[in-house]
Amino acid sequence: MDTTPGNGPDRGISNGIGRRTVLGAATAVAAAAVTGAGPAAPAAAHAHRESPLWREFRRNPYDHPQIPYVGRAGSRSRRRVPARRINVLDLGARPDGSADAAPAINRAVADLGRRGGGTVHLPPGTYRIDDVIRIGHDKVVLKGAGSTRTTLHATRHLTEIIGPYGSRYGGDKSSWSWAGGLIWLCPEARWTSLTDAIKKKDWPFEGWTGNKRDEWRTLARLRPARRGDWTVTADADADADAGADHARDLRPGRLVLLRIADDADHTLLEHMAGGGPGPEAYHWADKTKLTSYVPYEWPVRITSVRRAGRLARLTLERPLPLDLRPEWDPRLVTPVTPLTDSGVEGLTLEAVQTPQAPHLLDKGFNGVTFQCAYDCWADDVAVRHVDNGFGLVAASACTLSRTRVEGRGSHHPYFCREGAHDNLVEDFTIADRTVPAPPGTQLHGINVEGLSSYNVWSRGLMEMGTFDTHRGMPFANVRTEITVTNNGRHGGDASAGPLYGARFTHWNVTVTNERAGLIKLDAIAPYSATVAISRVREFDQIDVPDFAAPLHTRLEAYGTPTAIHPRNLHQAQRAL
């Protein structure tokens, strides 16, 4: 294990303030328990000790070898929703749970969507829903009176409503174990194409370029650039699709998709893992599930354009997540029409309480899922008795604030997959299960997989679960200021490749039960940073590194959560 600094071979719960106070107190108590300190543990005396890694990061924020830049993670658009408003009571919905309110809710959502957006209001009460609530238009908000006052009571699961959903990778697994939601935010056309394919048993890809990953056209080829660059040079004529209007397509405000393909030697995957002898020696060719996730697709807005002949200098909303090299054929392409500027606020989604299903056979009592959504959000939303809680599937720049998963226990309380990037989950809670787990079930936690990158989990209280890195080599993700009872397990097929790519960071994490697995990264993840976590030990599920060469990891302030500054890595990066 290499714990020395260096650039390496590739250079590289409803009141937010009150909840933070509670979480901080819980963190301090748990830290004292884990480290053996008394109630007046010395952490407070060191509360303002600045992290050396943080000082180093400040000097090189966009291209640090171990810590990713996540200061732009999350949604920035919540003030764009028009003032139009529909009260579902005016459309016949009943707040006493006596009749199916889904038709009224969906009618209101669609009506406002067609008129340019607005808010669908759910006054206090319980609303029975026998169907999926579908938000498929921009600038539409489904808003209750608060998560303790407005409840949607879901009586049917996705297998009943849409049909069985098998896995495109074969076997008898149910894809409802990691996809879909009873509140589903997804562009209308994309949702229709997905569910039509499921009904035909033509199991789809779920991301930004359609069911077969072929619904895109080239806007421009890109010249070489480095990870962390905010500008790229686009050649709007070289091999662009015939008839494209590049002045229109490459304009400020346009959402485009950066597409980077791997080469025969898998050097792009090596780059995602940090590069060097370990990734170069890794056998990538038989990791067929992992290679199905490539090309890497990253949506981003253009903020400004400067033209010089056929070339255009584009400034992006976020810095580049990876290098752009000619052998990876970097280009800007069109995504499917995305869902933007829509959200869910102030309600609880409660499913009929049924026993948790055996592992990978979930029926689809799922909570809130964002799919092909950009700059969307959930705030003050709880889900109860669900198979899977909150989903980010090919979703980017979304924020989940003050969310909570509770009830009988769930498979994935949070799942982040299929190339989901730049999302923020903050002030979140995974409550302890209210009934024992049936035999054969599985508990993960805050999941990330499938080349998902630059996502943040911040200020969390996890009474159960784990930091579920689920193979499919996610990279450059941050978990910060979290208290966790680390009793979940990760999953992931062997064909999905490594657990971790480069630049995973765990920063200020209190572990209440001393378990190291998936929290302490210095012996398992390449080019990672583990900063200010509780003192832990290995037991239960124990992994070995995927890469045999030195990992170039960093371990700092071990055994002293809350003792370093900054306390929250994401907030500190936003303030830079």
Coordinates of C-alpha atoms in Angstrom, one line a residue:
M1 CA 0.0 0.0 0.0
D2 CA 1.4 3.4 -1.0
T3 CA 0.2 6.2 1.3
T4 CA 2.5 8.8 0.0
P5 CA 1.4 11.9 -1.9
G6 CA 2.0 12.1 -5.6
N7 CA 0.4 12.5 -9.0
G8 CA 1.0 9.0 -10.0
P9 CA 1.4 7.6 -13.5
D10 CA -1.9 9.0 -14.8
R11 CA -1.4 12.5 -13.2
G12 CA -3.3 13.0 -12.4
I13 CA -35.6 14.9 9.4
S14 CA -37.8 17.9 8.0
N15 CA -35.8 20.8 9.3
G16 CA -32.3 20.9 7.7
I17 CA -30.6 22.9 10.4
G18 CA -32.1 20.9 13.3
R19 CA -31.2 17.7 11.6
R20 CA -27.6 18.7 11.1
T21 CA -27.4 19.5 14.9
V22 CA -28.8 16.0 15.7
L23 CA -26.5 14.4 13.2
G24 CA -23.4 16.2 14.6
A25 CA -24.3 15.1 18.1
A26 CA -24.8 11.5 17.0
T27 CA -21.5 11.6 15.2
A28 CA -19.6 12.9 18.2
V29 CA -21.2 10.2 20.5
A30 CA -20.5 7.5 18.0
A31 CA -16.9 8.6 17.6
A32 CA -16.4 8.5 21.3
A33 CA -17.8 5.0 21.5
V34 CA -15.6 3.8 18.6
T35 CA -12.3 5.4 19.7
G36 CA -12.7 4.6 23.4
A37 CA -12.8 8.3 24.4
G38 CA -15.1 9.6 27.1
P39 CA -18.0 11.9 26.5
A40 CA -15.7 14.9 26.4
A41 CA -13.5 13.3 23.7
P42 CA -10.6 15.4 22.6
A43 CA -12.0 15.8 19.0
A44 CA -13.4 19.2 19.9
A45 CA -9.9 20.4 20.8
H46 CA -8.8 19.6 17.3
A47 CA -11.9 20.7 15.5
H48 CA -10.1 23.4 13.6
R49 CA -7.1 21.4 12.5
E50 CA -6.8 21.8 8.8
S51 CA -6.3 18.6 6.8
P52 CA -3.0 18.5 4.9
L53 CA -4.8 16.8 2.1
W54 CA -7.3 19.6 1.9
R55 CA -4.4 22.2 1.7
E56 CA -3.0 20.1 -1.2
F57 CA -6.4 19.9 -2.9
R58 CA -6.9 23.6 -2.8
R59 CA -3.7 24.1 -4.8
N60 CA -4.9 21.6 -7.5
P61 CA -8.7 21.3 -7.2
Y62 CA -9.6 20.1 -10.6
D63 CA -6.9 17.5 -11.2
H64 CA -6.0 16.1 -7.8
P65 CA -4.8 12.4 -8.0
Q66 CA -7.0 11.2 -5.1
I67 CA -9.8 13.6 -4.5
P68 CA -12.4 14.4 -7.2
Y69 CA -13.7 17.9 -7.7
V70 CA -17.4 17.7 -6.8
G71 CA -18.1 21.3 -6.0
R72 CA -20.7 21.5 -8.9
A73 CA -22.6 18.4 -7.9
G74 CA -26.4 18.7 -7.7
S75 CA -29.3 20.7 -9.1
R76 CA -29.2 24.4 -9.6
S77 CA -32.6 25.1 -11.2
R78 CA -35.4 25.1 -8.6
R79 CA -36.5 28.7 -9.2
R80 CA -37.4 28.1 -12.9
V81 CA -40.8 26.5 -12.2
P82 CA -43.7 28.7 -13.4
A83 CA -46.3 29.9 -10.9
R84 CA -49.2 27.8 -12.4
R85 CA -50.8 25.5 -9.8
I86 CA -53.3 22.7 -9.8
N87 CA -54.9 21.4 -6.6
V88 CA -55.6 17.7 -7.1
L89 CA -58.8 18.0 -4.9
D90 CA -60.2 20.1 -7.8
L91 CA -59.8 17.1 -10.1
G92 CA -61.6 14.7 -7.8
A93 CA -58.7 13.2 -5.7
R94 CA -59.7 12.2 -2.2
P95 CA -57.4 12.8 0.7
D96 CA -58.9 9.9 2.8
G97 CA -57.5 7.0 0.8
S98 CA -60.9 5.8 -0.3
A99 CA -60.3 6.0 -4.1
D100 CA -57.5 5.8 -6.6
A101 CA -56.0 9.3 -6.9
A102 CA -53.4 8.4 -9.5
P103 CA -55.5 9.4 -12.5
A104 CA -56.2 12.8 -11.1
I105 CA -52.5 13.3 -10.1
N106 CA -51.2 12.1 -13.5
R107 CA -53.8 14.3 -15.3
A108 CA -52.7 17.4 -13.4
V109 CA -49.0 16.6 -14.0
A110 CA -49.5 16.1 -17.7
D111 CA -51.7 19.2 -18.1
L112 CA -49.1 21.5 -16.4
G113 CA -46.3 19.9 -18.4
R114 CA -48.0 20.6 -21.7
R115 CA -48.6 24.2 -20.6
G116 CA -44.9 24.8 -19.7
G117 CA -44.8 23.7 -16.1
G118 CA -46.1 24.5 -12.7
T119 CA -46.9 22.8 -9.3
V120 CA -49.3 20.0 -8.6
H121 CA -50.5 20.5 -5.0
L122 CA -51.4 17.7 -2.7
P123 CA -53.1 19.0 0.5
P124 CA -52.7 17.2 3.7
G125 CA -54.1 13.7 3.7
T126 CA -53.6 10.1 2.4
Y127 CA -54.0 9.5 -1.3
R128 CA -54.4 6.0 -2.6
I129 CA -52.5 5.4 -5.9
D130 CA -53.0 2.2 -7.9
D131 CA -50.6 3.3 -10.7
V132 CA -47.2 4.9 -11.3
I133 CA -47.1 8.7 -10.9
R134 CA -45.2 9.8 -14.0
I135 CA -43.5 13.2 -14.3
G136 CA -42.4 13.4 -17.9
H137 CA -42.4 17.1 -18.7
D138 CA -40.0 19.9 -17.7
K139 CA -40.6 22.4 -14.9
V140 CA -43.3 20.3 -13.1
V141 CA -43.3 19.9 -9.3
L142 CA -45.4 17.4 -7.4
K143 CA -45.7 19.1 -4.0
G144 CA -47.3 17.8 -0.8
A145 CA -47.9 19.7 2.4
G146 CA -44.8 18.0 4.0
S147 CA -43.6 14.5 4.5
T148 CA -45.4 14.1 7.8
R149 CA -48.7 15.5 6.4
T150 CA -49.2 14.2 2.8
T151 CA -49.0 10.5 2.1
L152 CA -49.3 8.5 -1.2
H153 CA -50.3 5.0 -0.4
A154 CA -49.2 2.7 -3.2
T155 CA -51.3 -0.5 -3.5
R156 CA -49.6 -2.2 -6.5
H157 CA -46.0 -2.9 -7.6
L158 CA -44.4 -2.4 -10.9
T159 CA -44.7 -6.0 -12.0
E160 CA -48.5 -5.7 -11.6
I161 CA -48.6 -2.3 -13.3
I162 CA -46.1 -2.7 -16.2
G163 CA -45.1 -6.4 -16.2
P164 CA -42.2 -8.6 -15.3
Y165 CA -38.8 -7.0 -16.1
G166 CA -36.0 -9.5 -16.8
S167 CA -32.3 -8.7 -17.0
R168 CA -30.6 -7.9 -20.3
Y169 CA -27.6 -9.9 -18.8
G170 CA -29.7 -13.1 -18.6
G171 CA -30.8 -15.3 -15.7
D172 CA -34.0 -15.1 -13.7
K173 CA -33.3 -11.8 -12.0
S174 CA -35.9 -9.1 -11.9
S175 CA -34.7 -5.7 -13.1
W176 CA -37.2 -4.1 -10.8
S177 CA -34.6 -4.9 -8.2
W178 CA -32.6 -1.9 -9.4
A179 CA -34.9 0.1 -11.7
G180 CA -38.1 2.1 -11.9
G181 CA -40.1 3.9 -9.3
L182 CA -43.8 4.3 -8.3
I183 CA -43.0 8.0 -8.6
W184 CA -40.9 8.0 -11.8
L185 CA -39.3 11.2 -13.2
C186 CA -38.3 10.4 -16.8
P187 CA -38.9 12.2 -20.2
E188 CA -42.3 11.2 -21.5
A189 CA -41.0 9.7 -24.8
R190 CA -38.2 7.9 -23.0
W191 CA -40.6 6.4 -20.4
T192 CA -42.9 5.1 -23.2
S193 CA -40.0 3.5 -25.1
L194 CA -38.7 1.9 -21.9
T195 CA -42.0 0.4 -20.8
D196 CA -43.0 -0.7 -24.3
A197 CA -39.7 -2.6 -24.5
I198 CA -40.3 -4.2 -21.1
K199 CA -43.8 -5.3 -22.1
K200 CA -42.4 -6.9 -25.2
K201 CA -39.6 -8.6 -23.1
D202 CA -37.0 -6.8 -25.2
W203 CA -34.9 -5.8 -22.2
P204 CA -33.6 -2.3 -22.9
F205 CA -30.5 -0.3 -22.0
E206 CA -31.7 2.5 -19.7
G207 CA -29.5 5.4 -20.4
W208 CA -29.1 8.6 -22.4
T209 CA -28.9 7.1 -25.9
G210 CA -32.0 4.9 -26.0
N211 CA -32.9 1.2 -25.6
K212 CA -30.3 0.1 -28.1
R213 CA -27.8 2.9 -27.3
D214 CA -28.1 4.1 -30.9
E215 CA -30.4 7.2 -30.6
W216 CA -27.7 9.8 -31.0
R217 CA -26.0 11.8 -33.7
T218 CA -22.7 13.5 -33.7
L219 CA -22.5 17.3 -33.1
A220 CA -18.7 17.7 -33.2
R221 CA -15.4 15.9 -32.7
L222 CA -13.3 17.2 -29.8
R223 CA -9.6 18.0 -29.7
P224 CA -7.4 16.5 -26.9
A225 CA -8.0 17.9 -23.4
R226 CA -7.2 17.1 -19.8
R227 CA -9.3 16.0 -16.9
G228 CA -10.3 19.2 -15.0
D229 CA -10.4 21.4 -18.0
W230 CA -13.5 23.6 -18.2
T231 CA -13.2 24.3 -21.9
V232 CA -12.9 22.1 -24.9
T233 CA -12.2 22.7 -28.6
A234 CA -14.9 21.3 -30.9
D235 CA -14.4 20.7 -34.6
A236 CA -18.0 21.2 -35.8
D237 CA -17.3 19.9 -39.3
A238 CA -15.1 16.9 -38.9
D239 CA -17.3 13.8 -39.3
A240 CA -20.3 15.5 -37.9
D241 CA -23.7 14.2 -39.2
A242 CA -24.8 15.6 -42.5
G243 CA -27.2 18.5 -42.3
A244 CA -26.5 19.4 -38.7
D245 CA -26.9 23.1 -37.8
H246 CA -23.8 23.5 -35.7
A247 CA -24.4 27.1 -34.8
R248 CA -27.7 26.0 -33.3
D249 CA -26.5 22.8 -31.7
L250 CA -23.4 24.2 -30.1
R251 CA -24.9 27.2 -28.2
P252 CA -24.9 28.4 -24.6
G253 CA -27.5 26.6 -22.5
R254 CA -27.6 23.5 -24.8
L255 CA -27.4 20.1 -23.0
V256 CA -25.0 17.9 -24.9
L257 CA -23.6 14.4 -24.2
L258 CA -19.8 13.8 -24.0
R259 CA -19.2 10.4 -25.5
I260 CA -15.8 8.6 -25.0
A261 CA -15.3 5.1 -26.4
D262 CA -12.7 2.6 -25.2
D263 CA -10.0 1.2 -27.5
A264 CA -9.0 -2.4 -28.0
D265 CA -6.4 -2.3 -25.2
H266 CA -9.0 -0.9 -22.8
T267 CA -6.8 2.2 -22.0
L268 CA -10.0 4.3 -21.2
L269 CA -10.9 1.8 -18.4
E270 CA -7.3 1.9 -17.2
H271 CA -7.6 5.7 -17.1
M272 CA -10.8 5.5 -15.0
A273 CA -8.9 3.3 -12.6
G274 CA -6.0 5.8 -12.3
G275 CA -3.6 4.2 -14.8
G276 CA -0.2 2.6 -14.1
P277 CA 0.9 -1.0 -13.6
G278 CA -2.1 -2.3 -11.7
P279 CA -4.8 -1.3 -14.2
E280 CA -2.5 -2.2 -17.1
A281 CA -2.1 -5.7 -15.8
Y282 CA -5.8 -6.2 -15.1
H283 CA -7.7 -8.5 -17.4
W284 CA -10.5 -6.4 -18.8
A285 CA -11.6 -8.4 -21.8
D286 CA -13.8 -10.9 -20.0
K287 CA -15.6 -8.3 -17.9
T288 CA -18.5 -8.2 -20.4
K289 CA -21.0 -6.4 -18.1
L290 CA -18.5 -3.7 -17.4
T291 CA -17.6 -3.2 -21.1
S292 CA -21.3 -3.0 -21.9
Y293 CA -21.3 0.3 -20.0
V294 CA -18.7 1.9 -22.4
P295 CA -18.8 4.3 -24.2
Y296 CA -18.8 6.6 -21.2
E297 CA -21.6 9.1 -21.6
W298 CA -21.6 12.4 -19.6
P299 CA -24.3 15.0 -20.0
V300 CA -23.3 18.7 -19.5
R301 CA -24.5 22.1 -20.5
I302 CA -22.5 24.5 -22.6
T303 CA -22.2 27.9 -20.9
S304 CA -20.4 29.9 -23.6
V305 CA -19.1 29.6 -27.1
R306 CA -16.3 31.3 -29.0
R307 CA -16.0 30.5 -32.7
A308 CA -13.0 30.7 -35.0
G309 CA -13.7 29.3 -38.4
R310 CA -14.8 25.7 -38.2
L311 CA -13.6 25.4 -34.6
A312 CA -15.5 26.4 -31.5
R313 CA -14.1 26.9 -28.0
L314 CA -16.8 25.7 -25.6
T315 CA -16.9 26.4 -21.9
L316 CA -18.8 23.8 -19.9
E317 CA -20.9 23.9 -16.7
R318 CA -18.5 21.4 -15.0
P319 CA -14.9 20.5 -15.5
L320 CA -14.0 17.5 -17.7
P321 CA -14.4 14.2 -15.7
L322 CA -11.6 12.4 -17.8
D323 CA -8.9 13.1 -20.3
L324 CA -9.9 13.4 -24.0
R325 CA -7.5 11.5 -26.1
P326 CA -7.7 10.8 -29.9
E327 CA -7.7 7.0 -29.4
W328 CA -11.0 7.3 -27.5
D329 CA -12.8 9.1 -30.2
P330 CA -14.1 12.0 -28.0
R331 CA -17.2 13.7 -29.4
L332 CA -20.2 15.7 -28.4
V333 CA -23.5 13.9 -29.4
T334 CA -27.2 14.4 -28.8
P335 CA -28.8 12.7 -25.8
V336 CA -32.4 11.6 -25.8
T337 CA -34.6 14.6 -24.9
P338 CA -34.0 15.0 -21.2
L339 CA -36.2 15.8 -18.3
T340 CA -35.1 19.1 -16.7
D341 CA -36.1 21.4 -13.8
S342 CA -38.7 19.0 -12.3
G343 CA -39.1 17.8 -8.7
V344 CA -41.0 16.1 -5.9
E345 CA -41.4 17.8 -2.5
G346 CA -43.1 17.4 0.8
L347 CA -44.7 13.9 0.8
T348 CA -44.3 10.3 1.9
L349 CA -44.7 7.4 -0.5
E350 CA -45.8 4.4 1.5
A351 CA -46.2 1.0 -0.1
V352 CA -48.5 -1.8 1.1
Q353 CA -46.4 -3.6 3.7
T354 CA -45.4 -6.9 2.3
P355 CA -42.3 -9.1 3.2
Q356 CA -39.1 -8.1 1.5
A357 CA -38.5 -10.3 -1.6
P358 CA -35.6 -12.8 -2.0
H359 CA -32.5 -11.2 -3.4
L360 CA -32.8 -9.9 -7.0
L361 CA -36.5 -11.0 -7.2
D362 CA -38.1 -7.7 -6.2
K363 CA -41.6 -7.1 -7.5
G364 CA -41.1 -3.3 -7.8
F365 CA -42.6 -1.6 -4.7
N366 CA -40.0 1.1 -5.5
G367 CA -39.9 4.7 -4.3
V368 CA -38.8 7.7 -6.4
T369 CA -36.6 7.3 -9.4
F370 CA -34.9 9.9 -11.7
Q371 CA -34.1 8.6 -15.2
C372 CA -32.6 10.6 -18.0
A373 CA -33.2 13.5 -15.8
Y374 CA -30.9 16.6 -15.5
D375 CA -31.1 19.3 -12.9
C376 CA -34.1 17.8 -11.1
W377 CA -34.7 17.3 -7.4
A378 CA -36.5 15.7 -4.4
D379 CA -36.9 17.6 -1.1
D380 CA -38.5 16.5 2.2
V381 CA -39.6 13.1 0.8
A382 CA -39.8 9.8 2.6
V383 CA -40.4 6.3 1.3
R384 CA -41.7 3.5 3.5
H385 CA -42.0 -0.3 3.1
V386 CA -40.3 -0.2 -0.3
D387 CA -38.2 -2.7 -2.2
N388 CA -35.9 0.1 -3.4
G389 CA -35.9 3.6 -2.2
F390 CA -34.5 6.5 -4.3
G391 CA -33.0 5.8 -7.7
L392 CA -30.7 7.7 -10.0
V393 CA -30.5 5.9 -13.3
A394 CA -28.6 7.7 -16.0
A395 CA -29.5 10.8 -14.1
S396 CA -27.2 13.8 -13.7
A397 CA -27.0 17.1 -11.8
C398 CA -29.9 16.1 -9.6
T399 CA -30.3 16.7 -5.8
L400 CA -32.0 14.7 -3.2
S401 CA -32.4 16.7 0.0
R402 CA -33.9 15.7 3.3
T403 CA -34.9 12.2 2.1
R404 CA -35.6 9.2 4.3
V405 CA -36.0 5.5 3.8
E406 CA -37.9 3.7 6.5
G407 CA -40.2 0.8 7.3
R408 CA -39.8 -3.0 6.8
G409 CA -36.3 -2.8 5.1
S410 CA -35.3 -2.5 1.5
H411 CA -32.8 -4.0 -0.9
H412 CA -31.3 -0.7 -2.2
P413 CA -32.3 2.2 0.0
Y414 CA -30.5 4.4 -2.6
F415 CA -29.3 3.3 -6.0
C416 CA -27.1 5.2 -8.4
R417 CA -26.3 3.3 -11.7
E418 CA -26.2 3.2 -15.5
G419 CA -23.8 6.1 -15.8
A420 CA -25.3 8.5 -13.3
H421 CA -23.1 11.5 -12.7
D422 CA -22.7 14.8 -10.7
N423 CA -25.7 14.1 -8.3
L424 CA -26.0 15.1 -4.7
V425 CA -27.7 13.2 -1.9
E426 CA -27.7 15.4 1.2
D427 CA -29.3 15.3 4.7
F428 CA -30.5 11.7 4.1
T429 CA -31.6 9.0 6.6
I430 CA -31.8 5.2 6.3
A431 CA -33.8 4.2 9.3
D432 CA -33.4 0.8 11.0
R433 CA -35.9 -1.8 9.7
T434 CA -39.1 -2.2 11.7
V435 CA -39.3 -6.0 11.1
P436 CA -36.6 -8.7 10.9
A437 CA -35.2 -9.4 7.4
P438 CA -36.6 -12.5 5.9
P439 CA -34.1 -15.3 4.9
G440 CA -32.5 -14.9 1.5
T441 CA -32.9 -11.1 1.3
Q442 CA -30.1 -8.6 0.9
L443 CA -29.4 -5.1 2.2
H444 CA -27.1 -2.7 0.5
G445 CA -27.2 1.0 1.4
I446 CA -26.0 3.9 -0.6
N447 CA -25.3 2.2 -3.9
V448 CA -23.1 3.3 -6.8
E449 CA -22.2 1.3 -9.9
G450 CA -22.0 1.2 -13.7
L451 CA -19.3 3.8 -14.3
S452 CA -21.2 6.4 -12.3
S453 CA -19.0 9.3 -11.3
Y454 CA -18.7 12.5 -9.4
N455 CA -21.7 11.8 -7.1
V456 CA -21.8 13.0 -3.5
W457 CA -23.5 11.6 -0.4
S458 CA -23.4 14.2 2.3
R459 CA -24.7 14.6 5.9
G460 CA -26.3 11.2 6.3
L461 CA -27.5 9.1 9.1
M462 CA -27.5 5.4 8.2
E463 CA -29.0 3.2 11.0
M464 CA -28.3 0.2 8.7
G465 CA -26.7 -0.5 5.3
T466 CA -23.3 0.2 4.0
F467 CA -21.4 2.2 1.3
D468 CA -22.4 -0.2 -1.4
T469 CA -19.9 0.1 -4.2
H470 CA -21.3 -2.5 -6.5
R471 CA -18.7 -3.3 -9.1
G472 CA -19.1 -1.8 -12.6
M473 CA -16.1 0.4 -11.6
P474 CA -17.7 3.6 -10.5
F475 CA -15.1 6.3 -9.9
A476 CA -14.6 9.8 -8.5
N477 CA -17.4 9.6 -5.9
V478 CA -17.5 11.2 -2.4
R479 CA -19.2 10.2 0.8
T480 CA -18.8 12.9 3.5
E481 CA -20.0 13.6 7.1
I482 CA -22.0 10.4 7.5
T483 CA -22.7 8.3 10.5
V484 CA -23.3 4.6 9.6
T485 CA -24.0 1.3 11.4
N486 CA -22.1 -0.7 8.8
N487 CA -24.1 -3.9 8.6
G488 CA -25.0 -4.2 4.9
R489 CA -23.2 -6.0 2.1
H490 CA -22.2 -5.1 -1.4
G491 CA -23.1 -7.0 -4.6
G492 CA -21.9 -7.1 -8.1
D493 CA -21.2 -9.8 -10.8
A494 CA -17.7 -10.8 -11.5
S495 CA -18.3 -9.8 -15.1
A496 CA -18.8 -6.2 -13.9
G497 CA -15.2 -5.8 -13.1
P498 CA -13.5 -3.8 -10.3
L499 CA -15.3 -2.5 -7.2
Y500 CA -13.6 0.9 -7.5
G501 CA -12.1 3.2 -10.0
A502 CA -9.9 6.1 -9.1
R503 CA -10.6 9.0 -6.7
F504 CA -13.1 7.6 -4.3
T505 CA -13.1 9.7 -1.1
H506 CA -14.6 9.0 2.3
W507 CA -14.3 12.1 4.4
N508 CA -15.4 12.4 8.1
V509 CA -17.3 9.1 8.5
T510 CA -18.3 7.7 11.9
V511 CA -18.8 4.0 12.0
T512 CA -20.8 2.9 15.1
N513 CA -20.0 -0.9 14.9
E514 CA -16.3 -0.8 14.1
R515 CA -16.7 -2.6 10.7
A516 CA -14.2 -1.6 8.1
G517 CA -15.6 -3.1 4.9
L518 CA -16.4 -0.6 2.2
I519 CA -15.6 2.3 4.4
K520 CA -11.8 2.2 4.9
L521 CA -10.4 2.4 1.4
D522 CA -6.7 2.6 1.7
A523 CA -6.1 -1.2 1.1
I524 CA -8.8 -1.7 -1.6
A525 CA -9.4 1.3 -3.9
P526 CA -6.9 2.9 -6.3
Y527 CA -5.9 6.5 -5.9
S528 CA -8.4 6.9 -3.1
A529 CA -8.5 9.0 0.1
T530 CA -9.9 8.0 3.5
V531 CA -9.9 10.9 5.8
A532 CA -11.1 11.2 9.4
I533 CA -13.0 7.9 9.8
S534 CA -13.5 5.9 13.0
R535 CA -11.1 3.2 13.9
V536 CA -12.4 0.0 12.4
R537 CA -11.5 -3.6 11.9
E538 CA -12.2 -6.2 9.2
F539 CA -15.1 -8.7 9.6
D540 CA -18.0 -10.1 7.7
Q541 CA -17.6 -9.4 3.9
I542 CA -13.9 -8.9 3.3
D543 CA -12.7 -7.9 -0.2
V544 CA -9.3 -8.0 -1.8
P545 CA -7.9 -5.4 -4.1
D546 CA -8.8 -5.8 -7.8
F547 CA -5.4 -4.3 -8.8
A548 CA -2.2 -6.0 -7.7
A549 CA 0.3 -3.1 -8.0
P550 CA 0.6 -0.2 -5.5
L551 CA -2.7 1.6 -5.1
H552 CA -1.4 5.1 -4.4
T553 CA -4.0 5.7 -1.6
R554 CA -4.1 8.2 1.2
L555 CA -5.1 7.7 4.8
E556 CA -5.3 10.7 7.1
A557 CA -6.7 11.5 10.6
Y558 CA -7.6 7.8 11.1
G559 CA -9.6 7.2 14.2
T560 CA -10.7 10.8 14.6
P561 CA -13.9 11.7 12.8
T562 CA -15.0 15.3 13.1
A563 CA -11.4 16.3 14.2
I564 CA -10.4 17.9 10.9
H565 CA -11.3 20.9 8.8
P566 CA -13.1 21.0 6.6
R567 CA -15.8 18.9 8.2
N568 CA -17.8 18.4 4.9
L569 CA -15.7 18.0 1.7
H570 CA -18.6 18.8 -0.6
Q571 CA -19.5 22.1 1.2
A572 CA -15.9 23.1 1.3
Q573 CA -15.5 22.5 -2.4
R574 CA -18.6 24.5 -3.2
A575 CA -17.2 27.4 -1.3
L576 CA -13.9 27.4 -3.3

